[in-house]
């Protein structure tokens, strides 16, 4: 390991790490605690850092009057399907971009970078009209198609990094052993790529799960809303119902957080290979 | 300096760097082409495979990203207002003039600068420190890492809401804690005063964005060969010297690309402010992209598109300059 650590150095390090941990975790703790207070206690003085009694009222309200279960289901379907399809499509393009040299390659990579610079709002109007023509406004399939397109550029660059880290010799050997290029790709390369594929999928999933503006524009009926759209609905009124809001926030954060907890190692690897935006 | 072939992990940085660099359309480090590797295939079959594999991605991005963007761009040169759709005539640069003539434009620009640089500098510094410290093994490191990565799983919009609740002037936990510690005497109306509101949104963004730097830098650090540190220790180099002469030069490529992408991304990130202040109080926390949302909501698609084009153009110019400025260094890299 690197050098030796002095006692003072260690003290600084662990103080800093500790403070940062508190700063990171506290907002999450706070929103959770708020969601578990009885609605009246949320605005009680002095502020309770540990509520006297816990209540699930905020949560039951969410499912009782607001159909939050429907929104969660919609988000789950849209994010899972879009993330899975985007991962598969990106895998193909990433493979080509990593393994071949061709004339339009740098233009394609540049086009991927430019997508990151486009503000969503410039495209919303025409996209809405396009989806109207395709009869896919307020339709989960329509949102899935749009999300696939949103995920592809980043996912391609990320997976390309992964492919480049795998020696060409691996496929060559497989092809010499009689497999076709497709065979080598699917039977030899993909199993090796598994951590990268998992990271890419989680990434796409989190992006789709969290996306707000496209979903607000394209999904208007209550039965088709996704979670972020529903949350946006909560704040559009002048007064925010902080009890329901915090419960909704916890339910929204939880799934992606569980994914992150299980896959944080894959994600570090995934980003090392793919160096792009978040 | 060892060459890339000496350790497998070094290859990883070099490759990461080249992947990102070419992705940015800038200088491409010479990619090692193994002779006799790419040639033997039949050109026709190769071309077919490239086309076949690229087509799905190209179609999706062209139809759902580029087409709407280009179609939206032409609105920037038209009178295109939802309040008066009978007239969508060509108005040349009028929308751009309106953007610049807006009295709020100065505030929007300076807020954008505060938002981008006020966020990225602390993110980089804290992210770097965390990465350096997380490099060494210690008990519970895995758990620690998982916990500090969490903010990144949350949407910017929801983070806005979270911090909006904590910075609430009456029931906010921030005021309560600061009063308990004795830093303030009475509750501060954080989100009601433009100065403190801007500070609050930046704090929220730092909370969110440090993770990205930590992950990227940690990943890059893991590729530095241990021998380099051993050699520098033998030479009697201190910690600071080691940091500036070995660590930073070694991961410079990753650092530069991470900073570039983060700047692009923070610039173009209205979600958090949208959830936290909605641009308020009295429009004082708007950045360019939230300003664009506001104008869209008012129905003036022409002017909003003009703003959008300004964003894309600014970021493109910035990216090109940034890549040119860091180009030489990149080629010197081991």
XYZ file of C-alpha atoms in Angstrom:
612
model
C 0.000 0.000 0.000
C 0.950 3.636 -0.313
C 3.366 5.035 2.270
C 2.522 5.096 5.941
C -0.319 6.956 7.520
C 0.385 9.221 10.446
C -2.040 9.252 13.348
C -2.990 12.825 12.558
C -3.538 11.861 8.934
C -5.789 9.009 9.935
C -7.743 11.254 12.270
C -8.308 13.827 9.532
C -9.308 11.150 7.105
C -11.856 9.463 9.303
C -13.281 12.765 10.539
C -13.800 13.852 6.957
C -15.237 10.510 5.896
C -17.534 10.554 8.901
C -18.782 14.077 8.272
C -19.395 13.336 4.634
C -21.312 10.201 5.515
C -23.537 12.196 7.873
C -24.084 14.857 5.229
C -24.954 12.220 2.629
C -27.210 10.064 4.698
C -28.981 12.717 6.733
C -31.365 13.991 4.016
C -32.421 10.418 3.335
C -32.896 9.739 7.024
C -34.856 12.945 7.349
C -37.287 12.276 4.534
C -37.855 8.748 5.865
C -38.507 9.961 9.394
C -40.840 12.657 8.114
C -42.802 10.085 6.137
C -43.249 7.985 9.262
C -44.670 10.764 11.429
C -48.388 11.208 11.859
C -49.451 14.045 9.531
C -50.047 16.404 12.469
C -46.627 15.738 14.012
C -44.764 16.816 10.902
C -45.407 20.452 11.749
C -44.943 20.080 15.504
C -42.459 22.106 17.563
C -39.834 21.344 18.622
C -38.860 19.291 15.591
C -38.692 15.600 16.534
C -35.572 13.819 15.319
C -37.045 10.559 16.507
C -40.845 10.569 16.490
C -42.695 9.623 19.640
C -44.946 7.326 17.689
C -44.578 6.025 14.218
C -47.464 6.095 11.810
C -48.053 4.663 8.374
C -50.862 7.083 7.709
C -48.937 8.960 5.014
C -48.358 5.729 3.153
C -51.886 4.452 3.428
C -53.148 7.827 2.217
C -50.933 7.513 -0.817
C -52.442 4.217 -1.864
C -55.937 5.071 -0.711
C -56.603 8.355 -2.427
C -53.790 8.811 -4.894
C -53.433 5.463 -6.701
C -49.721 5.488 -6.059
C -49.580 1.757 -6.702
C -50.673 2.356 -10.291
C -47.921 4.937 -10.796
C -45.320 2.624 -9.303
C -46.447 -0.184 -11.592
C -46.320 2.093 -14.634
C -42.838 3.283 -13.754
C -41.683 -0.251 -13.135
C -42.958 -1.499 -16.495
C -41.691 1.459 -18.483
C -38.269 1.593 -16.852
C -37.649 -2.162 -16.974
C -38.704 -2.665 -20.572
C -36.989 0.478 -21.858
C -33.778 -0.259 -19.957
C -33.660 -3.860 -21.185
C -34.259 -3.012 -24.846
C -31.877 -0.049 -24.727
C -29.175 -2.259 -23.225
C -29.528 -4.847 -25.987
C -29.531 -2.267 -28.784
C -26.575 -0.425 -27.253
C -24.667 -3.662 -26.957
C -24.825 -4.121 -30.714
C -23.716 -0.595 -31.529
C -21.057 -0.621 -28.812
C -19.648 -3.848 -30.187
C -19.307 -2.390 -33.662
C -17.810 0.855 -32.367
C -15.280 -1.006 -30.260
C -14.206 -3.640 -32.759
C -14.201 -2.017 -36.190
C -12.670 1.016 -37.811
C -14.917 2.694 -40.375
C -15.384 6.073 -41.941
C -18.463 7.337 -40.104
C -17.310 6.149 -36.701
C -16.084 9.434 -35.244
C -19.181 11.191 -36.594
C -21.377 8.661 -34.819
C -19.515 9.126 -31.548
C -19.770 12.882 -31.885
C -23.500 12.542 -32.522
C -23.741 10.594 -29.267
C -21.954 13.349 -27.355
C -24.170 16.054 -28.823
C -27.301 14.293 -27.546
C -26.014 15.075 -24.050
C -26.046 18.779 -24.825
C -29.604 18.999 -26.101
C -32.011 20.449 -23.539
C -35.095 18.229 -23.367
C -37.317 21.244 -23.740
C -36.270 22.068 -27.282
C -37.577 18.702 -28.456
C -40.782 18.457 -26.423
C -43.163 20.171 -28.830
C -42.176 18.274 -31.984
C -41.922 15.046 -30.012
C -45.464 15.489 -28.770
C -46.688 16.081 -32.326
C -44.742 13.063 -33.564
C -46.223 10.857 -30.875
C -49.668 12.184 -31.679
C -49.163 11.108 -35.301
C -48.007 7.703 -34.135
C -51.049 7.527 -31.817
C -48.727 7.000 -28.883
C -49.459 9.922 -26.640
C -50.502 8.812 -23.184
C -49.342 5.320 -23.979
C -46.753 3.334 -22.081
C -45.289 1.898 -25.274
C -44.767 5.411 -26.600
C -42.873 6.461 -23.495
C -40.807 3.272 -23.665
C -39.742 4.062 -27.241
C -38.700 7.580 -26.261
C -36.788 6.369 -23.224
C -34.927 3.784 -25.286
C -33.687 6.618 -27.478
C -32.697 8.627 -24.394
C -30.683 5.732 -22.955
C -28.858 4.573 -26.083
C -26.086 7.187 -26.473
C -24.708 6.968 -22.946
C -25.187 3.233 -22.739
C -23.388 2.687 -26.047
C -20.337 4.660 -24.980
C -20.278 2.901 -21.626
C -20.503 -0.583 -23.132
C -17.986 0.318 -25.812
C -15.468 0.904 -23.044
C -16.210 -2.562 -21.764
C -15.780 -4.240 -25.144
C -12.483 -2.447 -25.615
C -11.203 -3.826 -22.361
C -11.726 -7.372 -23.531
C -8.889 -8.581 -25.709
C -9.728 -9.261 -29.348
C -7.879 -12.533 -28.965
C -10.829 -13.955 -27.070
C -13.108 -13.805 -30.081
C -10.345 -14.740 -32.454
C -9.741 -17.917 -30.548
C -13.445 -18.697 -30.577
C -13.640 -18.047 -34.296
C -10.619 -20.204 -34.991
C -12.380 -22.911 -33.007
C -15.137 -22.722 -35.563
C -17.676 -20.282 -34.174
C -19.081 -17.598 -36.444
C -18.699 -13.933 -35.500
C -22.196 -14.007 -34.068
C -21.436 -17.192 -32.230
C -18.277 -15.664 -30.789
C -20.194 -12.587 -29.746
C -23.064 -14.336 -28.053
C -21.412 -17.449 -26.678
C -17.999 -16.116 -25.662
C -18.041 -12.345 -25.376
C -21.359 -11.716 -23.663
C -20.710 -13.949 -20.665
C -17.439 -12.083 -20.061
C -19.326 -8.809 -20.414
C -21.848 -9.623 -17.720
C -20.734 -7.029 -15.125
C -20.794 -4.333 -17.788
C -24.209 -5.368 -19.002
C -25.599 -5.339 -15.473
C -24.114 -1.898 -14.837
C -25.533 -0.591 -18.098
C -28.971 -1.978 -17.362
C -29.044 -0.454 -13.868
C -27.926 2.805 -15.281
C -30.647 2.859 -17.879
C -33.211 1.759 -15.349
C -32.321 4.561 -12.947
C -32.380 7.122 -15.749
C -35.811 6.030 -16.950
C -37.200 5.681 -13.456
C -36.164 9.236 -12.631
C -37.060 10.964 -15.881
C -39.548 13.767 -15.407
C -40.118 16.167 -18.298
C -40.769 13.693 -21.103
C -43.131 11.708 -18.952
C -45.027 14.808 -17.845
C -45.450 15.801 -21.478
C -46.425 12.439 -22.881
C -48.504 10.854 -20.120
C -51.595 12.737 -19.115
C -54.258 10.324 -17.963
C -54.142 9.273 -14.351
C -53.908 5.565 -15.103
C -50.793 6.076 -17.240
C -48.816 8.407 -15.008
C -45.355 7.440 -13.870
C -44.020 8.198 -10.404
C -42.110 11.420 -11.218
C -45.183 12.797 -12.983
C -47.285 12.045 -9.931
C -44.749 13.762 -7.664
C -44.797 16.763 -9.941
C -48.571 16.804 -9.562
C -48.150 16.964 -5.792
C -46.155 20.188 -5.933
C -48.072 21.986 -8.619
C -50.679 22.970 -6.089
C -49.694 25.921 -3.939
C -49.392 24.061 -0.684
C -47.380 20.893 -0.530
C -48.714 18.053 1.561
C -45.328 17.194 3.067
C -46.539 13.990 4.680
C -47.709 12.399 1.447
C -44.824 13.927 -0.407
C -42.197 12.417 1.838
C -43.866 9.018 1.771
C -44.023 9.197 -2.019
C -40.380 10.251 -2.120
C -39.334 7.268 -0.011
C -41.266 4.881 -2.265
C -39.686 6.445 -5.318
C -36.142 6.359 -3.999
C -36.288 2.875 -2.525
C -36.206 0.702 -5.673
C -33.268 2.478 -7.285
C -31.429 2.513 -4.001
C -31.823 -1.207 -3.533
C -30.442 -1.709 -7.045
C -27.503 0.568 -6.261
C -26.726 -1.167 -3.011
C -26.514 -4.524 -4.722
C -24.570 -3.286 -7.674
C -22.309 -0.502 -6.472
C -19.224 -2.496 -7.386
C -20.475 -3.141 -10.905
C -21.229 0.522 -11.261
C -17.695 1.581 -10.387
C -16.379 -0.854 -12.973
C -18.994 0.197 -15.466
C -18.028 3.812 -15.250
C -14.344 3.140 -15.360
C -14.882 1.531 -18.665
C -17.399 3.928 -20.034
C -16.449 7.433 -18.817
C -19.481 9.609 -19.501
C -22.289 11.601 -17.931
C -24.628 10.577 -15.070
C 6.985 5.512 -16.351
C 5.853 2.023 -17.224
C 4.323 1.402 -20.595
C 0.765 0.284 -20.948
C 1.794 -3.291 -21.479
C 3.509 -3.609 -18.122
C 0.359 -3.919 -16.110
C -3.085 -4.884 -17.179
C -4.692 -2.196 -15.105
C -2.774 0.527 -16.889
C -4.264 -0.593 -20.143
C -7.607 0.066 -18.653
C -6.978 3.784 -18.059
C -5.421 4.233 -21.434
C -8.402 2.606 -23.041
C -10.935 4.457 -20.988
C -9.235 7.628 -22.002
C -9.250 6.818 -25.651
C -12.865 5.724 -25.531
C -13.936 8.993 -24.063
C -11.599 11.120 -26.118
C -12.796 9.816 -29.420
C -16.339 10.045 -28.159
C -15.812 13.746 -27.855
C -14.706 14.006 -31.401
C -11.428 15.531 -30.338
C -7.936 14.263 -30.654
C -7.850 10.533 -30.989
C -4.901 8.970 -29.304
C -3.403 6.479 -31.689
C -5.264 3.275 -31.135
C -3.169 0.249 -31.393
C -4.273 -1.594 -34.471
C -3.125 -5.141 -34.486
C -1.830 -5.900 -37.954
C -3.708 -8.633 -39.697
C -6.583 -8.363 -37.253
C -9.119 -6.203 -38.966
C -8.100 -6.736 -42.563
C -8.827 -10.384 -43.353
C -12.578 -10.099 -43.200
C -14.560 -9.646 -46.346
C -15.391 -6.000 -46.749
C -18.919 -6.693 -47.875
C -19.716 -8.858 -44.877
C -18.034 -6.436 -42.544
C -20.019 -3.548 -43.938
C -23.201 -5.562 -43.600
C -22.466 -6.366 -39.977
C -21.636 -2.767 -39.098
C -24.832 -1.554 -40.744
C -26.952 -4.270 -39.186
C -25.665 -3.612 -35.662
C -25.699 0.182 -35.863
C -29.140 0.517 -37.429
C -31.420 0.011 -34.399
C -29.510 2.539 -32.303
C -29.304 5.001 -35.172
C -33.025 4.765 -35.900
C -34.071 5.308 -32.297
C -31.777 8.263 -31.725
C -32.561 9.822 -35.095
C -36.339 9.529 -34.726
C -36.794 10.358 -31.065
C -33.867 12.679 -30.332
C -32.477 14.307 -33.449
C -35.678 14.687 -35.418
C -37.537 16.481 -32.586
C -34.502 18.612 -31.867
C -34.117 19.726 -35.455
C -37.843 20.232 -35.863
C -37.806 22.210 -32.620
C -34.888 24.298 -33.786
C -36.795 25.832 -36.671
C -39.319 27.186 -34.160
C -36.517 29.415 -32.901
C -36.812 31.436 -36.089
C -40.588 31.622 -36.114
C -43.266 33.357 -34.176
C -44.512 30.266 -32.430
C -46.683 31.035 -29.455
C -49.432 28.837 -28.055
C -51.454 31.947 -27.246
C -51.576 32.869 -30.936
C -51.149 29.906 -33.240
C -52.697 31.593 -36.270
C -49.402 33.283 -37.003
C -46.342 31.059 -37.185
C -44.450 33.211 -39.638
C -40.688 33.363 -40.043
C -39.228 36.110 -37.848
C -35.518 35.622 -38.367
C -33.506 36.391 -35.267
C -36.293 38.179 -33.400
C -36.587 35.429 -30.751
C -32.877 35.617 -30.044
C -33.105 39.389 -29.707
C -36.007 38.949 -27.276
C -33.952 36.530 -25.194
C -31.050 38.944 -24.879
C -33.282 41.972 -24.331
C -35.090 40.348 -21.413
C -34.302 42.307 -18.206
C -33.910 39.010 -16.326
C -31.311 37.679 -18.755
C -28.353 39.082 -16.805
C -29.525 37.397 -13.611
C -30.157 34.152 -15.454
C -26.636 34.177 -16.851
C -24.903 34.989 -13.588
C -27.030 32.371 -11.816
C -25.988 29.814 -14.412
C -22.340 30.653 -13.753
C -22.823 30.347 -9.974
C -24.736 27.122 -10.489
C -22.099 25.529 -12.725
C -18.878 26.658 -11.039
C -20.208 26.821 -7.491
C -21.256 23.208 -7.895
C -18.408 21.729 -9.869
C -15.462 23.044 -7.858
C -16.580 21.616 -4.488
C -17.767 18.444 -6.202
C -14.350 17.929 -7.740
C -12.392 18.723 -4.577
C -14.540 16.651 -2.214
C -14.916 13.856 -4.744
C -11.163 13.720 -5.194
C -10.508 13.644 -1.444
C -13.050 10.872 -0.923
C -11.608 8.852 -3.765
C -8.056 9.179 -2.426
C -9.189 8.018 0.976
C -11.416 5.254 -0.301
C -8.544 3.842 -2.252
C -7.098 2.214 0.812
C -8.882 -0.677 2.333
C -10.449 -0.186 5.711
C -13.117 -1.999 7.595
C -16.632 -1.352 6.232
C -15.235 0.333 3.147
C -17.713 -1.503 0.920
C -20.636 -0.432 3.075
C -19.356 3.131 3.238
C -18.991 3.254 -0.502
C -22.513 1.943 -1.072
C -23.952 4.523 1.332
C -22.205 7.550 -0.127
C -23.186 6.502 -3.630
C -26.903 6.683 -2.855
C -27.588 10.303 -3.848
C -26.868 9.346 -7.380
C -29.764 6.921 -7.573
C -32.211 9.744 -6.898
C -33.717 12.015 -9.506
C -32.645 15.642 -9.552
C -36.255 16.683 -9.261
C -36.768 14.626 -6.124
C -33.541 15.945 -4.623
C -34.958 19.398 -5.171
C -38.065 18.435 -3.223
C -36.010 16.822 -0.462
C -33.908 19.922 0.069
C -36.900 22.184 -0.312
C -38.355 20.458 2.717
C -35.127 20.673 4.701
C -34.604 24.346 3.882
C -38.213 25.177 4.745
C -38.129 28.358 6.794
C -40.661 27.278 9.437
C -40.377 23.515 9.736
C -37.040 22.962 8.046
C -34.444 20.870 9.765
C -31.593 23.070 8.498
C -32.738 26.044 10.542
C -33.322 23.861 13.560
C -29.865 22.311 13.410
C -28.077 25.600 12.792
C -29.900 27.159 15.725
C -28.992 24.237 17.960
C -25.340 24.567 16.998
C -25.590 28.312 17.538
C -24.640 29.406 14.033
C -27.845 31.384 13.564
C -30.085 33.079 16.129
C -33.391 32.880 14.370
C -34.806 30.921 11.422
C -33.556 32.020 8.018
C -35.984 32.126 5.109
C -33.493 30.308 2.888
C -35.609 29.960 -0.215
C -37.206 33.385 -0.014
C -34.019 35.414 -0.405
C -32.344 35.154 -3.832
C -28.829 34.971 -2.372
C -29.498 32.211 0.146
C -31.788 30.418 -2.316
C -28.991 30.204 -4.866
C -26.692 28.955 -2.109
C -29.245 26.325 -1.097
C -29.696 24.916 -4.600
C -25.933 24.731 -5.038
C -25.607 22.827 -1.740
C -28.214 20.360 -2.952
C -26.359 19.930 -6.217
C -23.073 19.333 -4.428
C -24.777 16.704 -2.316
C -25.898 14.995 -5.487
C -22.827 15.365 -7.673
C -19.860 14.488 -5.471
C -20.640 10.819 -5.999
C -19.978 11.022 -9.701
C -16.502 12.423 -9.170
C -15.776 9.927 -6.436
C -16.711 6.990 -8.645
C -14.801 8.236 -11.673
C -11.667 9.208 -9.775
C -11.736 6.083 -7.649
C -11.958 3.985 -10.769
C -9.064 5.866 -12.356
C -6.946 5.648 -9.187
C -7.350 1.908 -9.144
C -5.487 1.754 -12.415
C -2.311 3.446 -11.145
C 0.359 0.798 -10.718
C 1.540 0.406 -7.153
C 5.201 0.402 -8.250
C 4.967 4.078 -9.090
C 4.162 4.887 -5.498
C 6.829 2.570 -4.219
C 9.426 4.239 -6.421
C 8.366 7.692 -5.332
C 8.501 6.643 -1.680
C 12.033 5.358 -2.211
C 12.962 8.707 -3.703
C 11.702 10.292 -0.525
C 8.811 12.190 -2.112
C 6.270 13.516 0.356
C 2.519 13.116 0.123
C 1.911 16.390 -1.628
C 4.625 15.802 -4.188
C 3.363 12.310 -4.854
C -0.128 13.689 -5.384
C 0.965 16.338 -7.881
C 3.703 14.424 -9.639
C 2.236 10.966 -9.856
C -1.443 10.738 -9.030
C -2.760 13.777 -10.853
C -0.648 13.440 -14.013
C -1.567 9.791 -14.234
C -5.320 10.300 -14.105
C -5.332 13.638 -15.935
C -7.261 12.274 -18.887
C -10.060 10.896 -16.764
C -10.116 14.094 -14.721
C -10.358 16.322 -17.773
C -13.119 14.263 -19.350
C -15.055 14.008 -16.131
C -14.911 17.753 -15.632
C -15.969 18.386 -19.230
C -18.934 16.066 -19.075
C -20.008 17.323 -15.699
C -19.936 20.924 -16.837
C -22.071 20.048 -19.857
C -24.386 18.094 -17.685
C -24.761 20.576 -14.807
C -25.311 23.400 -17.259
C -28.137 21.424 -18.820
C -29.775 20.210 -15.600
C -32.961 22.072 -14.727
C -34.545 19.232 -12.715
C -33.145 20.064 -9.289
C -33.925 23.776 -9.350
C -37.312 23.009 -10.889
C -38.186 20.837 -7.880
C -36.576 23.018 -5.241
C -37.473 26.628 -5.997
C -39.166 26.484 -9.385
C -36.871 29.390 -10.248
C -38.263 31.507 -7.440
C -38.283 33.664 -5.393
C -39.439 36.090 -8.042
C -37.423 34.358 -10.812
C -34.165 34.868 -8.951
C -32.853 31.305 -9.013
C -33.418 30.619 -12.692
C -30.591 29.206 -14.743
C -30.742 29.110 -18.538
C -32.520 25.773 -18.732
C -35.126 26.482 -16.034
C -35.715 29.815 -17.716
C -36.406 27.845 -20.857
C -39.000 25.773 -18.996
C -40.683 28.896 -17.751
C -40.892 30.380 -21.219
C -42.224 27.091 -22.595
C -44.882 27.082 -19.903
C -45.864 30.566 -20.957
C -46.426 29.097 -24.412
C -43.672 30.968 -26.236
C -42.091 27.994 -27.992
C -40.256 30.223 -30.422
C -38.284 31.987 -27.759
C -37.762 28.786 -25.744
C -36.298 27.108 -28.829
C -34.003 30.072 -29.367
C -32.788 29.577 -25.807
C -32.328 25.866 -26.469
C -30.178 26.584 -29.502
C -28.126 29.005 -27.427
C -27.553 26.205 -24.903
C -26.480 23.665 -27.534
C -24.210 26.199 -29.267
C -22.587 27.312 -26.004
C -21.921 23.750 -24.913
C -20.557 22.741 -28.323
C -18.167 25.687 -28.419
C -17.156 25.011 -24.835
C -16.563 21.303 -25.516
C -14.423 22.028 -28.575
C -12.278 24.566 -26.715
C -11.953 22.317 -23.724
C -10.879 19.389 -25.857
C -8.359 21.522 -27.746
C -6.974 22.925 -24.509
C -6.463 19.498 -22.962
C -5.358 17.817 -26.173
C -1.612 18.262 -25.858
C -1.529 17.002 -22.321
C -3.470 13.978 -23.318
C -0.888 12.910 -25.861
C 1.968 13.342 -23.405
C 0.267 10.931 -21.061
C 2.106 7.675 -20.377
